[in-house]
Amino acid sequence: MLMKVAVIRKEHFNAAHRLHNKDWSEEKNHKVFGKCNNPNFHGHNYELFVKLIGDADPKTGYVYDMKLLSDIIKEEIIAPFDHHNLNIDIAEFKELNPTAENIARVIWDKLRGRIDKKFDLKITLYETERNIVEYPGT
Amino acid sequence: MLMKVAVIRKEHFNAAHRLHNKDWSEEKNHKVFGKCNNPNFHGHNYELFVKLIGDADPKTGYVYDMKLLSDIIKEEIIAPFDHHNLNIDIAEFKELNPTAENIARVIWDKLRGRIDKKFDLKITLYETERNIVEYPGT
Amino acid sequence: MLMKVAVIRKEHFNAAHRLHNKDWSEEKNHKVFGKCNNPNFHGHNYELFVKLIGDADPKTGYVYDMKLLSDIIKEEIIAPFDHHNLNIDIAEFKELNPTAENIARVIWDKLRGRIDKKFDLKITLYETERNIVEYPGT
Amino acid sequence: MLMKVAVIRKEHFNAAHRLHNKDWSEEKNHKVFGKCNNPNFHGHNYELFVKLIGDADPKTGYVYDMKLLSDIIKEEIIAPFDHHNLNIDIAEFKELNPTAENIARVIWDKLRGRIDKKFDLKITLYETERNIVEYPGT
Amino acid sequence: MLMKVAVIRKEHFNAAHRLHNKDWSEEKNHKVFGKCNNPNFHGHNYELFVKLIGDADPKTGYVYDMKLLSDIIKEEIIAPFDHHNLNIDIAEFKELNPTAENIARVIWDKLRGRIDKKFDLKITLYETERNIVEYPGT
Amino acid sequence: MLMKVAVIRKEHFNAAHRLHNKDWSEEKNHKVFGKCNNPNFHGHNYELFVKLIGDADPKTGYVYDMKLLSDIIKEEIIAPFDHHNLNIDIAEFKELNPTAENIARVIWDKLRGRIDKKFDLKITLYETERNIVEYPGT
């Protein structure tokens, strides 16, 4: 009998961002996003947890090779995001507000294309130790 | 398409409590609750995680304004609980034993009245880093 | 009305292990398990979270006596595993590769026999702060 | 050549307390100590770090047997303080205000009598993760 | 007899920055500062520890009122730095490279003017959980 | 004026070890080292903090390039120690008992040869979150 197990890999990246809706006035942006709307940006140490749920392979005892998972996350997420400005440097956020919710969705989309569909994929993102989002995908 | 996302806000409070069932003898209370039954109270730094699950608003990218969520938690929970004695100072625990399980339930009840029903609400409470409860509500 | 609540107890143990499939060549073992295949072993500080889900008893406010849960975990898991070599000292890993996935399954099996079936039982195991597994049982 | 090394053991205790100066009016107590003056007490999970500085024994490689240090701390500090009310249950705080500063001093005094004078002794106490004191002794 | 004790208050701020020496070519800046030189900025969750060393007041048992210390840090450091761009929004970093070392020095200078000279003042700043600086002042 | 600042880099490695004095009987080894003497080894996730104290360079604002420090630590310590057995795989511990005190001393000796003497060098090593050593060098 195979066992369903979740494996979770933690990685991190440091990035600048600001929250802004270009269809709104500066006044409304400031009212809705407060200090997160600062036009000169602020930033965070994002802590990223990537969870895969699947069967453990009886020959290896692995659900997934964690070294491979780490390499995929580094290639798809850490390399482009780390030490960058999410609003300016990342194509996905040219039109999409880089809230933690949207960053988690973009990360899920990027990783979904690299992880076999037989594994469920879930993202948890700590923007700070007090603000956290979880995205279980679609 | 809207995306279901969970947002989690962490807050904390420091409180005294004791575990006690007033329908039981001192002997039985001591046997069941051990050192937690000390009549002079002990206390904890409680770490509280409040999770809301809902759709992210396409205009803001927010499931919920985390500043507003923090304000609601502070008003409903932190202000009355922090630096207080749960057994003596909090009406809900005059008749209800302030175990972590019951504290989580009382917190859920207090917040449920303030959070729109379209959001699922879940509570995680760390009494210590080794004793944790999760309450997903009713 | 009873409330469904999860209670979680955290314990830890320090152990040596290596990853190895005795049906494979040294070459294949090295290719699949990399530095985790070192024949002289390496080790970890394992952080173990045991979650029970059940009804809170109206008389105690407890889902489960956390002192009793801690004692069961210490007796079943910490005493045999802590400061031991999983591959050599633990019978379950004579034939089973001690990956985090398999360690979590063995822990679940050992505890399931001690915890009343009316409680759901789930295991989370941190091998390092970056590699984590969750096993919800069968 | 012997090497000077510090060894640090972490332990914890959960306790209730209040801050109060019995020579002052209630008004002045409230003004100086604010919510920490609540007559019904509040509490904390105290994290205690005990540091000994000395020479490593060439035969053992130990500055001090950490199991022995842990036993001494448990006997002198954890047993009397844990799950107690510092103001009521601990003789040293009948006349002394149990601020983190004074708790650290009392802990230092209690341990100094048990630890050979050839070792320097220093105490660090976390009252919360945001309020910390260090007492290097006299 | 008065006792010398250190009290430490932890606060945090989230900010954007880049490392850059305006007297150098882009090439040299990139060579020295690597990805930290990204012209579009990146950011961090800075964790700040402010330590005061002094005598505990026999009447209060306090070295310093931690509420007052927190208020001073929030007024001098958190309010101007949090959710800002250090290079653009903070006057001190118009000419000074906002390395962790220099941020710690600027924080020390700002706080030194508000804390009585009878207290020693030391700053510890976590830029990430892996990069930390300590500044004991002049 | 130059400023003296400490910079600290955190790295980690996972290793197996046992405590043993080959000049002693098994009986005495077991009595002194207890479960740490298990002949089949146990292991830890070691957390290593390397502190350099020096002047910040006015042109860079750096005491030391943290990328370079990380590379040196990885080359000298992490590469040989990580996923290895300290007693068997590391030459320094063939004759030296790999207590945390001695591991810290060996790390200091290895790094001292790579770090310019104008910087003070100090090592902090977490064997577990409860057992910590600090070695300030000779």
Short mmCIF file of N, CA, C and O in Angstrom, two decimals, chain A residues 29-129:
data_model
loop_
_atom_site.label_atom_id
_atom_site.label_comp_id
_atom_site.label_asym_id
_atom_site.label_seq_id
_atom_site.Cartn_x
_atom_site.Cartn_y
_atom_site.Cartn_z
N ASN A 29 -5.72 55.18 -3.66
CA ASN A 29 -4.64 54.23 -3.40
C ASN A 29 -4.11 54.40 -1.98
O ASN A 29 -3.89 53.41 -1.26
N HIS A 30 -3.92 55.64 -1.58
CA HIS A 30 -3.39 55.88 -0.24
C HIS A 30 -4.38 55.44 0.82
O HIS A 30 -4.01 54.88 1.86
N LYS A 31 -5.66 55.69 0.55
CA LYS A 31 -6.69 55.32 1.53
C LYS A 31 -6.76 53.79 1.70
O LYS A 31 -6.88 53.27 2.81
N VAL A 32 -6.69 53.05 0.57
CA VAL A 32 -6.85 51.60 0.63
C VAL A 32 -5.57 50.90 1.10
O VAL A 32 -5.61 50.00 1.93
N PHE A 33 -4.42 51.34 0.59
CA PHE A 33 -3.18 50.59 0.85
C PHE A 33 -2.29 51.22 1.92
O PHE A 33 -1.29 50.62 2.32
N GLY A 34 -2.63 52.44 2.36
CA GLY A 34 -1.90 53.06 3.46
C GLY A 34 -0.41 53.15 3.16
O GLY A 34 0.00 53.48 2.05
N LYS A 35 0.41 52.84 4.16
CA LYS A 35 1.85 52.97 4.01
C LYS A 35 2.43 51.97 3.00
O LYS A 35 3.53 52.16 2.51
N CYS A 36 1.67 50.93 2.67
CA CYS A 36 2.14 49.96 1.65
C CYS A 36 2.13 50.59 0.26
O CYS A 36 2.66 49.99 -0.69
N ASN A 37 1.51 51.76 0.13
CA ASN A 37 1.42 52.44 -1.17
C ASN A 37 2.60 53.38 -1.44
O ASN A 37 2.71 53.96 -2.53
N ASN A 38 3.50 53.54 -0.49
CA ASN A 38 4.67 54.43 -0.65
C ASN A 38 5.29 54.29 -2.05
O ASN A 38 5.77 53.22 -2.42
N PRO A 39 5.30 55.38 -2.85
CA PRO A 39 5.77 55.28 -4.25
C PRO A 39 7.24 54.88 -4.37
O PRO A 39 7.65 54.41 -5.43
N ASN A 40 8.01 55.06 -3.30
CA ASN A 40 9.43 54.69 -3.34
C ASN A 40 9.69 53.24 -2.91
O ASN A 40 10.84 52.85 -2.79
N PHE A 41 8.63 52.51 -2.66
CA PHE A 41 8.73 51.08 -2.32
C PHE A 41 9.18 50.84 -0.87
O PHE A 41 9.72 51.72 -0.22
N HIS A 42 8.84 49.67 -0.37
CA HIS A 42 9.42 49.12 0.85
C HIS A 42 9.76 47.66 0.52
O HIS A 42 9.76 47.31 -0.66
N GLY A 43 10.06 46.83 1.51
CA GLY A 43 10.45 45.46 1.14
C GLY A 43 10.29 44.47 2.27
O GLY A 43 9.95 44.84 3.40
N HIS A 44 10.54 43.22 1.95
CA HIS A 44 10.34 42.14 2.90
C HIS A 44 11.35 41.01 2.68
O HIS A 44 11.86 40.84 1.58
N ASN A 45 11.58 40.23 3.76
CA ASN A 45 12.20 38.91 3.65
C ASN A 45 11.06 37.91 3.54
O ASN A 45 10.43 37.56 4.54
N TYR A 46 10.75 37.47 2.35
CA TYR A 46 9.65 36.52 2.16
C TYR A 46 10.13 35.11 2.48
O TYR A 46 11.18 34.68 1.99
N GLU A 47 9.35 34.39 3.30
CA GLU A 47 9.63 32.98 3.59
C GLU A 47 8.59 32.16 2.83
O GLU A 47 7.39 32.32 3.03
N LEU A 48 9.06 31.27 1.97
CA LEU A 48 8.19 30.50 1.08
C LEU A 48 8.22 29.02 1.44
O LEU A 48 9.30 28.42 1.54
N PHE A 49 7.03 28.44 1.62
CA PHE A 49 6.89 27.00 1.87
C PHE A 49 6.12 26.39 0.71
O PHE A 49 4.99 26.79 0.45
N VAL A 50 6.75 25.41 0.03
CA VAL A 50 6.12 24.73 -1.10
C VAL A 50 5.80 23.30 -0.67
O VAL A 50 6.70 22.54 -0.29
N LYS A 51 4.52 22.96 -0.72
CA LYS A 51 4.08 21.63 -0.27
C LYS A 51 3.61 20.79 -1.45
O LYS A 51 2.79 21.24 -2.26
N LEU A 52 4.13 19.57 -1.56
CA LEU A 52 3.67 18.59 -2.54
C LEU A 52 3.05 17.43 -1.79
O LEU A 52 3.64 16.93 -0.82
N ILE A 53 1.88 16.99 -2.23
CA ILE A 53 1.23 15.84 -1.61
C ILE A 53 1.16 14.71 -2.64
O ILE A 53 0.69 14.93 -3.76
N GLY A 54 1.64 13.54 -2.24
CA GLY A 54 1.61 12.43 -3.18
C GLY A 54 1.94 11.13 -2.47
O GLY A 54 1.92 11.04 -1.24
N ASP A 55 2.21 10.11 -3.26
CA ASP A 55 2.56 8.79 -2.72
C ASP A 55 4.06 8.72 -2.52
O ASP A 55 4.84 9.22 -3.34
N ALA A 56 4.48 8.06 -1.44
CA ALA A 56 5.91 7.80 -1.26
C ALA A 56 6.30 6.61 -2.12
O ALA A 56 5.64 5.57 -2.10
N ASP A 57 7.35 6.78 -2.87
CA ASP A 57 7.88 5.70 -3.72
C ASP A 57 8.47 4.61 -2.82
O ASP A 57 9.35 4.89 -2.00
N PRO A 58 7.99 3.36 -2.95
CA PRO A 58 8.49 2.30 -2.04
C PRO A 58 9.98 2.05 -2.18
O PRO A 58 10.61 1.61 -1.22
N LYS A 59 10.57 2.37 -3.33
CA LYS A 59 11.99 2.08 -3.51
C LYS A 59 12.90 3.13 -2.87
O LYS A 59 14.00 2.82 -2.42
N THR A 60 12.44 4.38 -2.88
CA THR A 60 13.27 5.44 -2.30
C THR A 60 12.77 5.88 -0.93
O THR A 60 13.55 6.40 -0.12
N GLY A 61 11.48 5.70 -0.68
CA GLY A 61 10.91 6.27 0.53
C GLY A 61 10.64 7.75 0.39
O GLY A 61 10.28 8.42 1.35
N TYR A 62 10.83 8.28 -0.82
CA TYR A 62 10.63 9.70 -1.11
C TYR A 62 9.26 9.94 -1.75
O TYR A 62 8.86 9.18 -2.64
N VAL A 63 8.57 11.00 -1.37
CA VAL A 63 7.48 11.51 -2.18
C VAL A 63 8.08 12.26 -3.38
O VAL A 63 7.59 12.15 -4.51
N TYR A 64 9.13 13.01 -3.10
CA TYR A 64 9.77 13.83 -4.12
C TYR A 64 11.20 14.08 -3.66
O TYR A 64 11.45 14.23 -2.46
N ASP A 65 12.11 14.13 -4.57
CA ASP A 65 13.50 14.43 -4.22
C ASP A 65 13.59 15.90 -3.80
O ASP A 65 13.39 16.80 -4.59
N MET A 66 13.86 16.16 -2.51
CA MET A 66 13.84 17.52 -1.99
C MET A 66 14.94 18.38 -2.61
O MET A 66 14.80 19.60 -2.68
N LYS A 67 16.03 17.77 -3.00
CA LYS A 67 17.08 18.51 -3.70
C LYS A 67 16.56 19.02 -5.05
O LYS A 67 16.78 20.18 -5.42
N LEU A 68 15.82 18.17 -5.75
CA LEU A 68 15.25 18.56 -7.04
C LEU A 68 14.19 19.64 -6.82
O LEU A 68 14.13 20.63 -7.58
N LEU A 69 13.35 19.47 -5.81
CA LEU A 69 12.32 20.48 -5.53
C LEU A 69 12.98 21.83 -5.22
O LEU A 69 12.55 22.88 -5.73
N SER A 70 14.03 21.80 -4.40
CA SER A 70 14.75 23.04 -4.08
C SER A 70 15.32 23.67 -5.35
O SER A 70 15.24 24.89 -5.54
N ASP A 71 15.87 22.84 -6.22
CA ASP A 71 16.44 23.39 -7.47
C ASP A 71 15.37 24.03 -8.35
O ASP A 71 15.59 25.09 -8.93
N ILE A 72 14.21 23.39 -8.44
CA ILE A 72 13.12 23.95 -9.25
C ILE A 72 12.65 25.28 -8.67
O ILE A 72 12.44 26.26 -9.40
N ILE A 73 12.48 25.34 -7.33
CA ILE A 73 12.05 26.59 -6.70
C ILE A 73 13.09 27.68 -6.93
O ILE A 73 12.76 28.83 -7.24
N LYS A 74 14.36 27.32 -6.81
CA LYS A 74 15.41 28.33 -7.00
C LYS A 74 15.41 28.85 -8.43
O LYS A 74 15.59 30.05 -8.66
N GLU A 75 15.21 27.94 -9.39
CA GLU A 75 15.23 28.34 -10.80
C GLU A 75 14.01 29.19 -11.17
O GLU A 75 14.14 30.22 -11.83
N GLU A 76 12.84 28.76 -10.69
CA GLU A 76 11.61 29.43 -11.11
C GLU A 76 11.29 30.68 -10.29
O GLU A 76 10.71 31.64 -10.80
N ILE A 77 11.65 30.67 -9.01
CA ILE A 77 11.17 31.73 -8.10
C ILE A 77 12.34 32.53 -7.51
O ILE A 77 12.36 33.76 -7.61
N ILE A 78 13.28 31.86 -6.88
CA ILE A 78 14.30 32.61 -6.13
C ILE A 78 15.18 33.41 -7.08
O ILE A 78 15.43 34.60 -6.84
N ALA A 79 15.65 32.80 -8.17
CA ALA A 79 16.52 33.52 -9.09
C ALA A 79 15.86 34.80 -9.61
O ALA A 79 16.45 35.88 -9.54
N PRO A 80 14.61 34.74 -10.12
CA PRO A 80 14.03 36.00 -10.61
C PRO A 80 13.58 36.96 -9.50
O PRO A 80 13.66 38.19 -9.69
N PHE A 81 13.11 36.47 -8.36
CA PHE A 81 12.50 37.36 -7.36
C PHE A 81 13.53 37.94 -6.37
O PHE A 81 13.38 39.07 -5.92
N ASP A 82 14.53 37.13 -5.99
CA ASP A 82 15.41 37.52 -4.88
C ASP A 82 16.24 38.76 -5.24
O ASP A 82 16.84 38.84 -6.31
N HIS A 83 16.26 39.72 -4.31
CA HIS A 83 16.99 40.98 -4.52
C HIS A 83 16.48 41.74 -5.74
O HIS A 83 17.24 42.44 -6.41
N HIS A 84 15.18 41.59 -5.99
CA HIS A 84 14.56 42.37 -7.07
C HIS A 84 13.39 43.18 -6.55
O HIS A 84 12.97 43.05 -5.40
N ASN A 85 12.90 44.05 -7.46
CA ASN A 85 11.70 44.84 -7.18
C ASN A 85 10.55 44.15 -7.90
O ASN A 85 10.54 44.09 -9.14
N LEU A 86 9.60 43.64 -7.14
CA LEU A 86 8.53 42.84 -7.75
C LEU A 86 7.75 43.64 -8.78
O LEU A 86 7.46 43.16 -9.88
N ASN A 87 7.43 44.90 -8.47
CA ASN A 87 6.62 45.72 -9.39
C ASN A 87 7.34 46.00 -10.70
O ASN A 87 6.72 46.02 -11.77
N ILE A 88 8.64 46.26 -10.63
CA ILE A 88 9.38 46.71 -11.81
C ILE A 88 10.05 45.55 -12.54
O ILE A 88 10.04 45.50 -13.77
N ASP A 89 10.63 44.62 -11.78
CA ASP A 89 11.50 43.61 -12.40
C ASP A 89 10.77 42.34 -12.83
O ASP A 89 11.34 41.54 -13.58
N ILE A 90 9.55 42.11 -12.33
CA ILE A 90 8.88 40.83 -12.57
C ILE A 90 7.67 41.06 -13.49
O ILE A 90 6.73 41.79 -13.13
N ALA A 91 7.69 40.41 -14.65
CA ALA A 91 6.67 40.66 -15.68
C ALA A 91 5.25 40.45 -15.13
O ALA A 91 4.35 41.24 -15.44
N GLU A 92 5.07 39.42 -14.31
CA GLU A 92 3.72 39.09 -13.83
C GLU A 92 3.08 40.22 -13.02
O GLU A 92 1.84 40.28 -12.90
N PHE A 93 3.93 41.09 -12.43
CA PHE A 93 3.38 42.14 -11.58
C PHE A 93 3.34 43.51 -12.27
O PHE A 93 3.16 44.53 -11.61
N LYS A 94 3.53 43.51 -13.57
CA LYS A 94 3.37 44.78 -14.28
C LYS A 94 1.92 45.25 -14.20
O LYS A 94 1.64 46.43 -14.07
N GLU A 95 0.99 44.29 -14.29
CA GLU A 95 -0.44 44.63 -14.25
C GLU A 95 -1.13 44.11 -13.00
O GLU A 95 -2.29 44.41 -12.77
N LEU A 96 -0.43 43.30 -12.22
CA LEU A 96 -1.04 42.62 -11.07
C LEU A 96 -0.42 43.17 -9.80
O LEU A 96 0.81 43.22 -9.68
N ASN A 97 -1.26 43.56 -8.86
CA ASN A 97 -0.79 44.15 -7.60
C ASN A 97 -0.04 43.09 -6.79
O ASN A 97 -0.60 42.02 -6.51
N PRO A 98 1.23 43.32 -6.38
CA PRO A 98 1.99 42.28 -5.68
C PRO A 98 1.65 42.16 -4.19
O PRO A 98 2.52 42.28 -3.33
N THR A 99 0.35 41.94 -3.90
CA THR A 99 -0.02 41.56 -2.53
C THR A 99 0.52 40.15 -2.27
O THR A 99 0.81 39.40 -3.20
N ALA A 100 0.59 39.78 -1.01
CA ALA A 100 1.02 38.42 -0.67
C ALA A 100 0.11 37.40 -1.35
O ALA A 100 0.58 36.35 -1.83
N GLU A 101 -1.18 37.68 -1.41
CA GLU A 101 -2.12 36.76 -2.07
C GLU A 101 -1.73 36.55 -3.53
O GLU A 101 -1.70 35.42 -4.02
N ASN A 102 -1.45 37.66 -4.25
CA ASN A 102 -1.12 37.53 -5.66
C ASN A 102 0.27 36.93 -5.88
O ASN A 102 0.49 36.20 -6.84
N ILE A 103 1.21 37.25 -4.99
CA ILE A 103 2.55 36.64 -5.12
C ILE A 103 2.43 35.12 -4.97
O ILE A 103 3.02 34.36 -5.74
N ALA A 104 1.63 34.67 -3.99
CA ALA A 104 1.45 33.22 -3.80
C ALA A 104 0.83 32.58 -5.04
O ALA A 104 1.23 31.49 -5.46
N ARG A 105 -0.13 33.28 -5.67
CA ARG A 105 -0.76 32.72 -6.87
C ARG A 105 0.23 32.64 -8.03
O ARG A 105 0.28 31.63 -8.75
N VAL A 106 1.04 33.68 -8.19
CA VAL A 106 2.03 33.67 -9.27
C VAL A 106 3.06 32.56 -9.03
O VAL A 106 3.43 31.84 -9.96
N ILE A 107 3.47 32.38 -7.79
CA ILE A 107 4.43 31.30 -7.48
C ILE A 107 3.80 29.94 -7.80
O ILE A 107 4.43 29.07 -8.41
N TRP A 108 2.54 29.77 -7.41
CA TRP A 108 1.85 28.50 -7.69
C TRP A 108 1.81 28.24 -9.19
O TRP A 108 2.13 27.12 -9.64
N ASP A 109 1.45 29.27 -9.96
CA ASP A 109 1.37 29.10 -11.42
C ASP A 109 2.72 28.71 -12.02
O ASP A 109 2.80 27.83 -12.88
N LYS A 110 3.77 29.37 -11.57
CA LYS A 110 5.10 29.08 -12.10
C LYS A 110 5.55 27.65 -11.74
O LYS A 110 6.13 26.95 -12.57
N LEU A 111 5.27 27.22 -10.51
CA LEU A 111 5.71 25.88 -10.10
C LEU A 111 4.81 24.78 -10.68
O LEU A 111 5.28 23.68 -10.97
N ARG A 112 3.52 25.09 -10.84
CA ARG A 112 2.59 24.07 -11.36
C ARG A 112 3.08 23.50 -12.70
O ARG A 112 2.91 22.30 -12.97
N GLY A 113 3.68 24.36 -13.51
CA GLY A 113 4.17 23.91 -14.81
C GLY A 113 5.39 23.01 -14.73
O GLY A 113 5.76 22.37 -15.72
N ARG A 114 6.01 22.95 -13.58
CA ARG A 114 7.23 22.16 -13.43
C ARG A 114 7.02 20.89 -12.59
O ARG A 114 7.90 20.03 -12.55
N ILE A 115 5.90 20.83 -11.88
CA ILE A 115 5.66 19.69 -10.97
C ILE A 115 4.58 18.80 -11.57
O ILE A 115 3.49 19.27 -11.88
N ASP A 116 4.86 17.51 -11.70
CA ASP A 116 3.92 16.52 -12.25
C ASP A 116 2.55 16.66 -11.57
O ASP A 116 2.47 16.79 -10.35
N LYS A 117 1.49 16.60 -12.42
CA LYS A 117 0.13 16.82 -11.90
C LYS A 117 -0.31 15.75 -10.90
O LYS A 117 -1.33 15.93 -10.22
N LYS A 118 0.42 14.64 -10.80
CA LYS A 118 0.03 13.63 -9.81
C LYS A 118 0.27 14.12 -8.38
O LYS A 118 -0.21 13.50 -7.43
N PHE A 119 1.00 15.21 -8.25
CA PHE A 119 1.21 15.80 -6.93
C PHE A 119 0.31 17.02 -6.74
O PHE A 119 0.30 17.90 -7.60
N ASP A 120 -0.41 17.08 -5.63
CA ASP A 120 -1.06 18.34 -5.25
C ASP A 120 0.01 19.33 -4.87
O ASP A 120 1.06 18.95 -4.33
N LEU A 121 -0.26 20.60 -5.13
CA LEU A 121 0.73 21.66 -4.88
C LEU A 121 0.07 22.76 -4.06
O LEU A 121 -1.01 23.24 -4.44
N LYS A 122 0.69 23.15 -2.95
CA LYS A 122 0.15 24.21 -2.11
C LYS A 122 1.28 25.17 -1.72
O LYS A 122 2.39 24.74 -1.49
N ILE A 123 0.94 26.45 -1.65
CA ILE A 123 1.93 27.49 -1.35
C ILE A 123 1.57 28.18 -0.05
O ILE A 123 0.41 28.56 0.15
N THR A 124 2.54 28.34 0.85
CA THR A 124 2.38 29.21 2.01
C THR A 124 3.49 30.27 1.94
O THR A 124 4.65 29.94 1.71
N LEU A 125 3.10 31.52 2.13
CA LEU A 125 4.06 32.63 2.01
C LEU A 125 3.96 33.53 3.24
O LEU A 125 2.88 34.05 3.54
N TYR A 126 5.08 33.69 3.95
CA TYR A 126 5.17 34.64 5.05
C TYR A 126 5.72 35.96 4.50
O TYR A 126 6.88 35.99 4.08
N GLU A 127 4.93 37.02 4.52
CA GLU A 127 5.42 38.34 4.12
C GLU A 127 6.19 38.95 5.30
O GLU A 127 7.23 39.57 5.14
N THR A 128 5.63 38.77 6.47
CA THR A 128 6.31 39.05 7.74
C THR A 128 5.92 37.89 8.66
O THR A 128 5.11 37.04 8.28
N GLU A 129 6.46 37.85 9.86
CA GLU A 129 6.05 36.75 10.74
C GLU A 129 4.61 36.92 11.22
O GLU A 129 4.05 36.00 11.82
#
